[in-house]
Amino acid sequence: MMDKTQSSKDVQKPERTTVFWHSNQLVVTHHSLLDMSEGKQPIIESLQLEALSSKLQTLSRLQLEPFIRRDVPHPYRLEDDDGDERHRRHQYDDDEGHRHSEQEASSSIKNSLQSSIGKYFFPHPSGEGTLVVSFFHIRGDATTFSSIGSTDGTPTAVKLINGQLAQFNPSGPSRLLAASPNWLNGGTGNDPNYVTVGCPASPPIPANDPCPSGNWHIILPEKLPEAILNATGDGVQVFVLDTLPQQQQIFDAVVASGNSNPLLVDIAESVALNYQVLSDVLDVPGPNQPATGNDIYGRLVGFPMSDHGLFIAGIIRDLAPGANVECIRVLNDYAVGDTAMLLNAFAYIQNRLSDINPVTGEPGDLLNTPVVINMSLTATLPEEALSQWGFTDQTVAPARMALLLPMQALAARGVVFTASSGNGSGPRDQVTNPPGERLQPRYPAAFAYPLPGVEGEPGLAAMIPVGAVNGEGLAASYSNYPGELGIGAYGGELPRAVTGAPSATTGTSAQLPIDSILGVYTAPF
């Protein structure tokens, strides 16, 4: 069942400034000639990160500081339930950081840039050496930020490095490939006044007609090839990178249902639930917690949607009951994540596909197993918004490499990706699409096509972009075009409000009938 109305509870402030990345964070991607078998520390040393930081400071006065443990995800622990304690620790860490003098900071940075925290390792797609993606904070004093005309040093650092790669590539066993922002995945920045696009087209809506058997099934069109109609997914491992509620919430929902929802019971018993506690900036409860989500009128207001990933997993379990499904939490409860959270999941999957898993020292348990990674999320700037943010195809292309190259490494292992083309189209959207035109696919789905601004980049053949169709089999009004390499899957149509638009935070109800998939929902209502 789904809540009948969109409540004002936990709805965030509407009409905020649109952002697409974390301010004052930098991602750099290197190709080290050292093989992954050499170990993390020798590979990190080969990157010459101190030289990179020194050159950036010389050219811009911006400094790099390493990610620390509160910036990266980790498996759930009991102490993570204390959101207030995490918030206090976050504030304490920030205060301590401000107390450091520049001299103390520069001394500690030289050593800590070598930390493995916030660094992700993949076999290079060429088969030679290691691909390393590293995350950093950007620091500078008031004079520095005044000189660049912004309190956010990310665009300056990204454009400076990508525009002068030769200056940032000293001779040695590694090569700097590109710099990029830490892109947000369909959510807001770490300020309550900022929001980005890329989220479900509408809030959860109640299912008023319970199925007598307690279990609806998706019926595929008979005209599909017999191989698809008869497929069960046997032997396939599917990863759902999305939101995920804590296990207790799922088990409580099973008990509350009296076992009357077989799909929910199946998920609780059969789906692996990999609940990751995300970075503090994404996960610490409070007024500044990033949020996304369109209300029934299409306005970005933000609402809890921890069940979104379970909803997707339920569809997969229904269509491919023989597949092994694992949900990995890469988005917070308000459906916001970033590049670091995605790469952490990619690295986890890569390790399990490896000849020798570097974590366990044993052969990867997924070695030679067919793997599908589903990402019902979007990231990086839409093509249609480049000029608004001072980018062109040529200048933004390198900034997308931190996502593309690890995906190419996984594709080399046989991984297939499916990703949403995005829900940004239609007349309701006033952020990236005022005229109401149908947009092209968002990234990462758009990686299926040649990357604009990069000569000879053929596109990621392992990517399947997915758009939405409504109950009449037509393109849903909100769905971006998945392109000729993509597919359309049933996603339903936008709901219609019962009354005229009230305040975005007062809540509203939808008119019946509703054109939508019936799915799993476990949150209290």
Coordinates of C-alpha atoms in Angstrom, one line a residue:
M1 CA 0.0 0.0 0.0
M2 CA 1.1 3.6 -0.6
D3 CA 0.1 6.7 1.4
K4 CA -3.0 8.1 -0.2
T5 CA -1.9 11.7 -0.1
Q6 CA 1.4 13.6 -0.3
S7 CA 1.7 14.8 3.2
S8 CA 3.4 18.0 4.3
K9 CA 5.5 16.0 6.8
D10 CA 9.2 16.0 6.0
V11 CA 8.6 18.0 2.8
Q12 CA 11.6 20.3 2.1
K13 CA 11.5 24.0 1.1
P14 CA 10.5 24.5 -2.6
E15 CA 11.8 26.8 -5.2
R16 CA 15.5 26.6 -4.5
T17 CA 18.6 27.3 -6.7
T18 CA 19.5 24.4 -8.9
V19 CA 22.9 22.7 -8.4
F20 CA 24.5 19.6 -9.8
W21 CA 27.7 19.0 -7.7
H22 CA 29.0 19.3 -4.1
S23 CA 30.7 22.7 -3.8
N24 CA 34.4 22.7 -3.0
Q25 CA 35.0 19.0 -3.8
L26 CA 37.2 17.7 -6.6
V27 CA 37.5 14.3 -8.3
V28 CA 40.7 13.3 -10.2
T29 CA 41.1 10.2 -12.4
H30 CA 44.5 8.7 -13.0
H31 CA 45.9 5.8 -15.0
S32 CA 48.7 4.1 -13.0
L33 CA 51.0 1.7 -14.8
L34 CA 51.1 -0.4 -11.7
D35 CA 48.9 -3.4 -11.6
M36 CA 46.2 -3.8 -9.0
S37 CA 48.1 -6.7 -7.6
E38 CA 50.9 -4.3 -6.5
G39 CA 48.6 -3.0 -3.7
K40 CA 46.9 0.2 -2.9
Q41 CA 49.7 2.2 -1.3
P42 CA 52.3 1.7 -4.1
I43 CA 49.7 2.7 -6.6
I44 CA 48.7 5.8 -4.6
E45 CA 52.3 6.8 -4.4
S46 CA 52.7 6.5 -8.1
L47 CA 50.0 9.2 -8.6
Q48 CA 52.2 12.0 -7.2
L49 CA 49.3 13.7 -5.5
E50 CA 51.5 16.1 -3.6
A51 CA 52.8 17.5 -6.9
L52 CA 49.2 17.8 -8.2
S53 CA 48.1 19.7 -5.1
S54 CA 51.2 21.9 -5.2
K55 CA 50.7 22.8 -8.9
L56 CA 47.0 23.6 -8.2
Q57 CA 47.9 25.9 -5.3
T58 CA 50.6 27.6 -7.5
L59 CA 48.1 28.3 -10.3
S60 CA 45.0 29.1 -8.3
R61 CA 45.9 29.3 -4.6
L62 CA 43.4 26.5 -4.0
Q63 CA 44.5 23.6 -1.8
L64 CA 43.5 19.9 -1.7
E65 CA 42.5 18.2 1.5
P66 CA 41.8 14.4 1.7
F67 CA 38.5 12.8 2.2
I68 CA 38.1 11.3 5.7
R69 CA 35.9 8.6 7.0
R70 CA 32.8 10.7 7.4
D71 CA 33.0 11.5 3.7
V72 CA 32.7 7.9 2.5
P73 CA 30.1 5.1 3.0
H74 CA 30.5 2.2 5.3
P75 CA 28.3 -0.8 6.3
Y76 CA 25.6 -0.2 8.9
R77 CA 26.6 -0.3 12.6
L78 CA 24.4 0.1 15.7
E79 CA 25.9 3.5 16.5
D80 CA 24.8 4.8 13.2
D81 CA 21.2 4.9 14.6
D82 CA 22.2 7.9 16.6
G83 CA 21.7 10.6 14.1
D84 CA 22.2 13.4 16.7
E85 CA 25.6 11.9 17.6
R86 CA 26.6 11.8 13.9
H87 CA 25.5 15.4 13.6
R88 CA 27.5 16.5 16.6
R89 CA 30.6 14.7 15.3
H90 CA 30.1 16.4 12.0
Q91 CA 29.9 19.8 13.6
Y92 CA 32.9 19.0 15.8
D93 CA 35.1 17.9 12.9
D94 CA 34.2 21.1 11.0
D95 CA 35.1 23.3 14.0
E96 CA 38.4 21.5 14.4
G97 CA 39.2 22.0 10.8
H98 CA 38.7 25.7 11.1
R99 CA 41.1 25.8 14.1
H100 CA 44.0 24.5 12.1
S101 CA 46.6 27.1 11.0
E102 CA 47.6 27.1 7.3
Q103 CA 51.0 25.8 8.3
E104 CA 49.7 22.9 10.3
A105 CA 47.2 22.1 7.5
S106 CA 49.8 22.0 4.8
S107 CA 52.1 19.8 6.8
S108 CA 49.3 17.2 7.5
I109 CA 48.0 17.4 3.9
K110 CA 51.3 16.2 2.5
N111 CA 51.0 12.9 4.3
S112 CA 47.2 12.5 4.3
L113 CA 46.8 12.9 0.6
Q114 CA 48.3 9.4 0.4
S115 CA 45.4 8.0 2.4
S116 CA 43.3 5.3 0.7
I117 CA 40.1 6.8 2.0
G118 CA 38.1 8.2 -0.9
K119 CA 40.1 6.4 -3.5
Y120 CA 38.7 3.7 -5.8
F121 CA 40.6 1.2 -7.9
F122 CA 39.7 -0.6 -11.0
P123 CA 41.6 -2.5 -13.7
H124 CA 42.2 -0.1 -16.5
P125 CA 39.8 -0.9 -19.4
S126 CA 42.8 -1.4 -21.7
G127 CA 44.0 -4.3 -19.5
E128 CA 47.2 -2.5 -18.5
G129 CA 47.6 -0.9 -15.1
T130 CA 45.1 0.5 -12.7
L131 CA 42.4 3.2 -13.0
V132 CA 42.3 5.3 -9.8
V133 CA 39.5 7.8 -9.0
S134 CA 40.4 10.0 -6.0
F135 CA 38.1 12.5 -4.1
F136 CA 39.3 15.6 -2.3
H137 CA 38.0 18.7 -0.6
I138 CA 39.1 22.1 -1.9
R139 CA 40.2 24.8 0.6
G140 CA 41.1 28.4 0.2
D141 CA 41.0 31.6 2.2
A142 CA 38.7 34.6 1.6
T143 CA 41.2 36.3 -0.7
T144 CA 41.4 33.2 -2.9
F145 CA 37.7 32.8 -3.3
S146 CA 37.3 36.5 -3.9
S147 CA 39.9 36.3 -6.7
I148 CA 37.9 33.6 -8.5
G149 CA 34.6 35.4 -7.9
S150 CA 32.9 32.5 -6.2
T151 CA 32.7 30.7 -2.8
D152 CA 32.9 27.4 -4.8
G153 CA 36.4 26.5 -6.1
T154 CA 35.2 23.4 -7.9
P155 CA 34.6 24.9 -11.4
T156 CA 37.9 26.8 -11.3
A157 CA 39.9 23.7 -10.3
V158 CA 38.1 21.4 -12.8
K159 CA 38.5 23.8 -15.8
L160 CA 42.1 24.6 -14.8
I161 CA 43.2 21.0 -14.6
N162 CA 41.4 19.8 -17.7
G163 CA 42.6 22.8 -19.7
Q164 CA 46.2 22.3 -18.7
L165 CA 46.6 18.6 -18.3
A166 CA 50.3 18.7 -19.4
Q167 CA 51.2 20.9 -16.5
F168 CA 49.6 18.5 -14.0
N169 CA 51.4 15.4 -15.5
P170 CA 54.9 15.1 -14.2
S171 CA 57.0 12.3 -15.6
G172 CA 56.4 9.0 -13.8
P173 CA 54.4 5.8 -13.6
S174 CA 51.0 7.5 -13.8
R175 CA 49.0 9.8 -16.0
L176 CA 46.3 12.3 -14.9
L177 CA 43.3 11.7 -17.2
A178 CA 40.7 14.2 -16.0
A179 CA 39.2 16.2 -13.2
S180 CA 35.5 16.5 -12.4
P181 CA 33.1 17.7 -9.7
N182 CA 31.7 15.2 -7.2
W183 CA 28.4 15.1 -9.2
L184 CA 25.2 14.8 -7.3
N185 CA 22.8 12.0 -8.3
G186 CA 19.3 13.5 -8.5
G187 CA 19.3 15.5 -5.3
T188 CA 20.3 18.8 -3.6
G189 CA 23.5 20.2 -2.4
N190 CA 24.5 20.5 1.2
D191 CA 22.7 23.8 1.7
P192 CA 18.9 23.8 2.2
N193 CA 18.5 26.6 -0.4
Y194 CA 19.8 24.5 -3.3
V195 CA 18.2 21.7 -5.3
T196 CA 19.0 19.7 -8.4
V197 CA 16.9 17.7 -10.9
G198 CA 16.6 14.0 -11.4
C199 CA 14.1 12.2 -9.3
P200 CA 10.8 10.2 -9.4
A201 CA 8.2 11.9 -11.5
S202 CA 5.7 12.0 -8.7
P203 CA 5.3 10.9 -5.0
P204 CA 3.9 7.5 -3.9
I205 CA 0.2 7.1 -4.4
P206 CA -2.1 4.5 -2.7
A207 CA -3.2 1.3 -4.3
N208 CA -7.0 1.3 -3.7
D209 CA -7.8 -2.1 -5.4
P210 CA -6.1 -4.9 -3.6
C211 CA -5.5 -8.0 -5.7
P212 CA -7.5 -11.0 -4.4
S213 CA -4.5 -13.2 -4.5
G214 CA -2.4 -10.7 -2.6
N215 CA 0.1 -10.5 -5.5
W216 CA -0.1 -8.6 -8.7
H217 CA 2.1 -9.8 -11.6
I218 CA 3.5 -7.9 -14.6
I219 CA 2.3 -9.4 -17.9
L220 CA 4.6 -9.0 -20.8
P221 CA 3.2 -8.2 -24.3
E222 CA 2.8 -11.4 -26.3
K223 CA 4.5 -10.0 -29.3
L224 CA 7.9 -10.0 -27.5
P225 CA 10.4 -12.7 -28.6
E226 CA 9.8 -16.1 -27.0
A227 CA 13.3 -16.0 -25.4
I228 CA 12.3 -12.9 -23.5
L229 CA 8.8 -14.2 -22.5
N230 CA 10.3 -17.4 -21.1
A231 CA 13.4 -15.9 -19.5
T232 CA 13.6 -16.2 -15.7
G233 CA 17.0 -14.7 -15.0
D234 CA 18.5 -18.0 -13.7
G235 CA 22.1 -17.6 -12.9
V236 CA 22.2 -13.8 -13.3
Q237 CA 23.3 -11.5 -10.5
V238 CA 21.4 -8.1 -10.5
F239 CA 22.5 -5.1 -8.4
V240 CA 20.1 -2.4 -7.7
L241 CA 21.9 0.9 -6.9
D242 CA 19.3 3.1 -5.3
T243 CA 17.7 4.0 -2.0
L244 CA 17.1 1.3 0.7
P245 CA 15.3 1.3 4.0
Q246 CA 16.9 -0.4 7.0
Q247 CA 16.1 -4.1 7.4
Q248 CA 14.0 -3.6 10.5
Q249 CA 11.6 -1.3 8.6
I250 CA 11.1 -4.1 5.9
F251 CA 10.6 -6.8 8.5
D252 CA 8.1 -4.7 10.4
A253 CA 6.2 -4.1 7.2
V254 CA 6.1 -7.9 6.6
V255 CA 4.7 -8.5 10.1
A256 CA 2.1 -5.7 9.7
S257 CA 0.9 -7.2 6.5
G258 CA 0.2 -10.5 8.1
N259 CA 2.2 -12.1 5.2
S260 CA -0.6 -11.0 2.9
N261 CA 1.9 -9.4 0.4
P262 CA 3.8 -12.3 -1.2
L263 CA 6.1 -10.0 -3.1
L264 CA 7.2 -8.1 0.0
V265 CA 7.8 -11.5 1.8
D266 CA 9.8 -12.6 -1.2
I267 CA 12.0 -9.5 -1.1
A268 CA 12.5 -9.9 2.7
E269 CA 13.5 -13.5 2.3
S270 CA 15.3 -13.6 -1.1
V271 CA 16.9 -10.2 -1.8
A272 CA 20.3 -9.3 -0.4
L273 CA 20.0 -6.0 1.4
N274 CA 23.3 -4.1 1.5
Y275 CA 22.5 -1.1 3.6
Q276 CA 25.4 1.4 3.4
V277 CA 25.6 4.4 5.8
L278 CA 26.5 7.2 3.4
S279 CA 28.7 10.3 3.9
D280 CA 27.7 12.6 6.7
V281 CA 26.8 15.4 4.3
L282 CA 24.2 13.0 2.7
D283 CA 22.9 11.1 5.7
V284 CA 23.1 13.2 8.8
P285 CA 19.5 14.2 9.7
G286 CA 18.7 17.9 9.9
P287 CA 17.5 20.9 8.0
N288 CA 20.5 20.8 5.7
Q289 CA 20.1 17.2 4.6
P290 CA 20.0 17.0 0.8
A291 CA 16.6 16.1 -0.6
T292 CA 14.8 15.7 -3.9
G293 CA 11.4 14.7 -5.1
N294 CA 8.6 16.2 -7.2
D295 CA 5.2 16.9 -5.7
I296 CA 2.1 16.0 -7.7
Y297 CA 2.4 19.3 -9.5
G298 CA 5.9 18.7 -10.6
R299 CA 7.6 21.1 -8.1
L300 CA 10.9 20.0 -6.5
V301 CA 10.0 20.0 -2.9
G302 CA 11.7 16.8 -1.5
F303 CA 10.1 14.0 0.4
P304 CA 11.2 10.6 2.0
M305 CA 11.5 7.8 -0.6
S306 CA 13.6 5.1 1.1
D307 CA 11.5 2.5 -0.6
H308 CA 12.4 3.5 -4.2
G309 CA 15.0 0.8 -4.5
L310 CA 12.8 -1.9 -3.1
F311 CA 10.1 -0.8 -5.6
I312 CA 12.7 -1.5 -8.4
A313 CA 13.8 -4.8 -6.8
G314 CA 10.2 -5.9 -6.6
I315 CA 9.8 -5.4 -10.4
I316 CA 12.9 -7.4 -11.0
R317 CA 11.8 -10.3 -8.7
D318 CA 8.5 -10.4 -10.5
L319 CA 9.9 -10.5 -14.0
A320 CA 13.1 -12.5 -13.3
P321 CA 12.4 -14.7 -10.2
G322 CA 15.4 -16.8 -11.0
A323 CA 17.9 -13.9 -10.7
N324 CA 19.8 -13.2 -7.6
V325 CA 19.1 -9.6 -6.5
E326 CA 21.2 -7.4 -4.2
C327 CA 20.1 -3.9 -3.3
I328 CA 23.0 -1.5 -2.5
R329 CA 22.2 1.8 -0.8
V330 CA 23.9 4.6 -2.8
L331 CA 21.1 7.3 -2.3
N332 CA 19.9 8.7 1.0
D333 CA 16.3 8.4 2.2
Y334 CA 15.5 11.5 0.1
A335 CA 17.0 9.9 -3.0
V336 CA 20.2 12.0 -3.1
G337 CA 23.7 10.5 -3.7
D338 CA 26.9 11.4 -5.5
T339 CA 29.8 10.0 -7.5
A340 CA 31.7 8.8 -4.5
M341 CA 28.8 6.6 -3.4
L342 CA 28.4 5.1 -6.8
L343 CA 32.1 4.4 -7.2
N344 CA 32.1 2.7 -3.8
A345 CA 29.4 0.3 -5.1
F346 CA 31.2 -0.1 -8.4
A347 CA 34.5 -1.0 -6.6
Y348 CA 32.6 -3.5 -4.4
I349 CA 31.2 -5.2 -7.4
Q350 CA 34.5 -5.1 -9.3
N351 CA 36.2 -6.9 -6.3
R352 CA 33.6 -9.7 -6.4
L353 CA 34.2 -10.1 -10.2
S354 CA 38.0 -10.3 -9.8
D355 CA 40.2 -13.3 -10.2
I356 CA 41.3 -12.6 -6.7
N357 CA 39.1 -10.4 -4.5
P358 CA 41.6 -8.0 -2.8
V359 CA 39.4 -7.8 0.3
T360 CA 39.1 -11.5 0.9
G361 CA 42.2 -12.9 -0.8
E362 CA 40.0 -15.5 -2.4
P363 CA 38.7 -15.8 -6.0
G364 CA 35.8 -13.4 -6.6
D365 CA 32.5 -15.1 -5.8
L366 CA 31.0 -13.6 -9.0
L367 CA 33.8 -14.6 -11.3
N368 CA 32.4 -15.6 -14.7
T369 CA 28.8 -14.8 -13.5
P370 CA 26.5 -12.7 -15.7
V371 CA 26.0 -9.3 -13.8
V372 CA 23.5 -6.6 -14.4
I373 CA 23.7 -3.2 -12.6
N374 CA 20.5 -1.2 -12.5
M375 CA 20.7 2.6 -11.8
S376 CA 17.3 4.4 -11.7
L377 CA 19.1 7.7 -11.2
T378 CA 20.7 10.5 -13.1
A379 CA 24.0 12.4 -12.7
T380 CA 26.1 15.2 -14.2
L381 CA 24.8 18.2 -16.1
P382 CA 22.0 17.6 -18.7
E383 CA 23.2 18.5 -22.2
E384 CA 20.4 21.1 -22.4
A385 CA 21.8 22.9 -19.4
L386 CA 25.5 23.1 -20.3
S387 CA 25.6 26.7 -21.4
Q388 CA 23.7 27.9 -18.3
W389 CA 26.6 26.6 -16.2
G390 CA 29.4 27.8 -18.3
F391 CA 30.2 24.5 -20.0
T392 CA 30.4 23.2 -23.5
D393 CA 30.5 19.6 -24.8
Q394 CA 34.3 19.9 -25.0
T395 CA 34.8 21.2 -21.4
V396 CA 32.3 19.0 -19.7
A397 CA 33.3 15.7 -21.4
P398 CA 36.5 15.2 -19.2
A399 CA 34.4 15.9 -16.1
R400 CA 32.2 12.8 -16.9
M401 CA 35.2 10.5 -17.1
A402 CA 35.2 9.7 -13.4
L403 CA 31.9 7.8 -14.0
L404 CA 32.5 6.5 -17.5
L405 CA 35.9 4.9 -17.1
P406 CA 35.0 2.7 -14.0
M407 CA 31.9 1.6 -15.9
Q408 CA 34.1 0.7 -18.9
A409 CA 36.3 -1.3 -16.5
L410 CA 33.2 -3.2 -15.3
A411 CA 31.9 -3.7 -18.8
A412 CA 35.2 -5.3 -19.7
R413 CA 34.3 -7.9 -17.1
G414 CA 31.0 -8.5 -18.9
V415 CA 28.8 -6.3 -16.8
V416 CA 25.6 -5.0 -18.4
F417 CA 24.1 -1.7 -17.2
T418 CA 20.5 -0.4 -17.3
A419 CA 19.8 3.2 -16.4
S420 CA 16.9 5.6 -16.4
S421 CA 16.9 8.1 -19.3
G422 CA 15.5 10.6 -16.8
N423 CA 12.2 12.1 -15.8
G424 CA 12.9 15.7 -16.7
S425 CA 10.7 16.2 -19.8
G426 CA 7.2 17.6 -20.1
P427 CA 5.5 20.9 -19.6
R428 CA 5.7 20.8 -15.8
D429 CA 9.5 21.0 -15.6
Q430 CA 10.7 24.6 -15.3
V431 CA 14.3 23.9 -14.3
T432 CA 16.0 22.4 -17.3
N433 CA 13.2 22.4 -19.9
P434 CA 11.0 25.6 -19.9
P435 CA 9.5 24.9 -23.4
G436 CA 8.3 21.4 -22.5
E437 CA 10.4 19.6 -25.1
R438 CA 11.4 16.0 -24.7
L439 CA 14.9 15.9 -23.4
Q440 CA 17.7 13.5 -24.5
P441 CA 18.8 10.8 -22.1
R442 CA 20.6 11.9 -18.9
Y443 CA 23.9 10.4 -17.8
P444 CA 24.8 7.6 -17.0
A445 CA 22.2 6.3 -19.4
A446 CA 23.6 8.6 -22.1
F447 CA 26.9 6.8 -22.0
A448 CA 25.4 4.4 -24.4
Y449 CA 26.1 7.0 -27.1
P450 CA 29.3 8.6 -28.3
L451 CA 30.4 11.2 -25.7
P452 CA 30.0 14.7 -27.2
G453 CA 33.3 16.6 -27.2
V454 CA 35.5 13.4 -27.3
E455 CA 36.7 12.3 -30.7
G456 CA 36.7 8.6 -31.2
E457 CA 34.7 7.8 -28.0
P458 CA 32.2 5.1 -29.3
G459 CA 29.9 4.9 -26.4
L460 CA 29.4 2.2 -23.8
A461 CA 27.9 -0.8 -25.6
A462 CA 27.0 -2.4 -22.3
M463 CA 24.6 0.4 -21.3
I464 CA 20.8 0.1 -22.0
P465 CA 19.0 3.4 -21.5
V466 CA 15.4 3.0 -20.3
G467 CA 12.5 5.4 -21.0
A468 CA 8.9 5.2 -19.7
V469 CA 5.7 4.5 -21.5
N470 CA 2.2 4.9 -20.1
G471 CA -0.8 2.6 -20.0
E472 CA -1.6 3.3 -23.7
G473 CA 1.8 2.3 -24.8
L474 CA 2.9 5.9 -25.6
A475 CA 5.9 7.7 -24.3
A476 CA 5.1 9.0 -20.9
S477 CA 4.9 12.8 -20.8
Y478 CA 7.7 13.2 -18.2
S479 CA 10.1 10.6 -19.7
N480 CA 13.3 11.7 -21.5
Y481 CA 14.0 10.0 -24.8
P482 CA 16.2 6.9 -24.3
G483 CA 17.4 7.1 -28.0
E484 CA 17.6 4.4 -30.7
L485 CA 19.8 2.2 -28.5
G486 CA 17.3 2.3 -25.6
I487 CA 14.0 0.7 -24.7
G488 CA 10.7 1.8 -23.3
A489 CA 9.2 0.1 -20.2
Y490 CA 5.9 0.7 -18.5
G491 CA 6.2 3.5 -16.0
G492 CA 2.7 5.0 -16.0
E493 CA 1.7 8.6 -16.4
L494 CA 1.7 11.7 -14.3
P495 CA -1.1 11.7 -11.7
R496 CA -3.7 14.5 -11.7
A497 CA -4.4 16.5 -8.6
V498 CA -7.9 16.5 -7.1
T499 CA -7.9 20.3 -6.6
G500 CA -6.0 23.3 -7.7
A501 CA -2.4 23.7 -6.6
P502 CA -2.2 24.6 -2.9
S503 CA 1.0 25.5 -1.2
A504 CA 3.7 22.9 -2.1
T505 CA 3.9 21.8 1.5
T506 CA 0.3 21.3 2.4
G507 CA -0.2 17.9 0.8
T508 CA -2.6 16.8 -1.9
S509 CA -4.6 13.9 -3.3
A510 CA -4.6 12.3 -6.8
Q511 CA -7.6 11.7 -9.0
L512 CA -8.6 8.2 -9.9
P513 CA -7.9 6.1 -12.0
I514 CA -4.1 6.3 -11.6
D515 CA -1.9 5.0 -14.4
S516 CA 1.0 3.5 -12.5
I517 CA 2.8 0.4 -11.5
L518 CA 1.7 -1.2 -8.2
G519 CA 4.8 -1.7 -6.1
V520 CA 6.3 -2.5 -2.7
Y521 CA 6.1 0.3 0.0
T522 CA 7.3 -0.3 3.6
A523 CA 7.5 3.1 5.2
P524 CA 5.0 3.9 8.0
F525 CA 2.0 6.0 6.8

